[in-house]
């Protein structure tokens, strides 16, 4: 039987690109001194500012440290999500949620 050569992907699968790596999670906790960026409490969740469902990637410029309560709240309140999207766009630029494989 002849084996086909393995295809090496030039771009990782989207599911992999959307996940925060362990090192990014650690960096976000250090960057924010372990504090929830919404209420100032103890941050325990690393949230995608632009959600994965909207194409948000697992990059540090798309990471927001939140406590459990604020994390649930931000998913319920579109105005709060939009606030953080605008805040990060001002802070990091219009395409802050993109990774090196995205165009534009």
XYZ file of C-alpha atoms in Angstrom:
104
model
C 0.000 0.000 0.000
C 1.302 3.453 -0.915
C 1.055 6.042 1.833
C 0.176 9.597 0.971
C 2.609 12.184 2.259
C 1.305 14.167 5.222
C -0.005 17.595 4.390
C 1.590 20.291 6.524
C -0.869 23.087 7.194
C 0.415 26.560 6.524
C -2.269 28.035 8.770
C -3.438 26.319 11.975
C -7.091 25.291 12.170
C -9.439 28.060 13.302
C -10.291 26.243 16.538
C -6.624 26.287 17.517
C -6.199 29.941 16.586
C -9.108 30.943 18.844
C -7.753 29.366 22.041
C -5.648 31.211 24.591
C -2.385 29.403 25.245
C -1.200 28.790 28.796
C 1.501 31.447 28.363
C -1.024 34.057 27.186
C -3.314 33.286 30.146
C -0.346 33.701 32.494
C 0.715 36.965 30.808
C -2.806 38.397 31.100
C -2.913 37.606 34.824
C 0.454 39.333 35.270
C -0.498 42.315 33.081
C -3.659 42.937 35.117
C -2.119 42.045 38.527
C -4.767 39.344 38.975
C -7.606 41.876 39.141
C -10.921 41.748 37.295
C -10.828 44.583 34.783
C -14.545 45.257 35.162
C -15.074 45.374 38.953
C -11.573 45.194 40.463
C -12.203 41.884 42.249
C -10.086 38.740 41.900
C -9.818 37.879 38.196
C -10.232 34.193 37.386
C -11.456 34.066 33.768
C -9.613 35.121 30.623
C -12.326 36.416 28.299
C -12.191 36.994 24.529
C -13.033 40.689 24.060
C -14.200 39.902 20.524
C -15.840 36.504 21.031
C -14.644 33.414 19.203
C -18.053 33.262 17.504
C -17.253 36.614 15.855
C -13.760 35.528 14.816
C -11.872 36.710 17.890
C -8.485 35.032 18.132
C -6.567 33.784 21.145
C -4.072 36.650 21.165
C -3.052 38.713 24.182
C -4.533 41.891 22.693
C -7.949 40.156 22.698
C -7.711 38.943 26.302
C -9.586 40.500 29.214
C -9.247 39.247 32.797
C -12.600 39.006 34.593
C -14.093 37.463 37.720
C -16.781 34.771 37.309
C -19.648 37.218 37.916
C -18.412 39.834 35.433
C -17.663 37.120 32.874
C -21.291 35.953 32.978
C -22.505 39.574 32.927
C -20.472 40.553 29.874
C -22.021 37.657 27.927
C -25.529 38.839 28.878
C -25.033 42.581 28.353
C -24.240 43.560 24.756
C -23.611 47.159 25.823
C -20.892 45.995 28.223
C -19.318 43.801 25.544
C -19.385 46.735 23.106
C -17.776 48.975 25.762
C -14.799 46.603 26.067
C -14.521 46.144 22.297
C -14.348 49.941 21.856
C -11.889 50.238 24.759
C -9.533 47.632 23.270
C -9.854 49.120 19.762
C -8.682 52.455 21.199
C -5.901 50.753 23.165
C -4.559 48.294 20.575
C -5.942 49.411 17.195
C -8.899 48.464 15.018
C -7.825 44.859 14.372
C -6.728 44.045 17.920
C -8.352 40.581 17.838
C -6.474 39.399 14.728
C -3.507 37.038 14.723
C -0.574 36.865 12.319
C -2.572 34.758 9.832
C -5.430 37.251 9.447
C -5.290 39.736 6.611
C -5.867 43.415 7.123
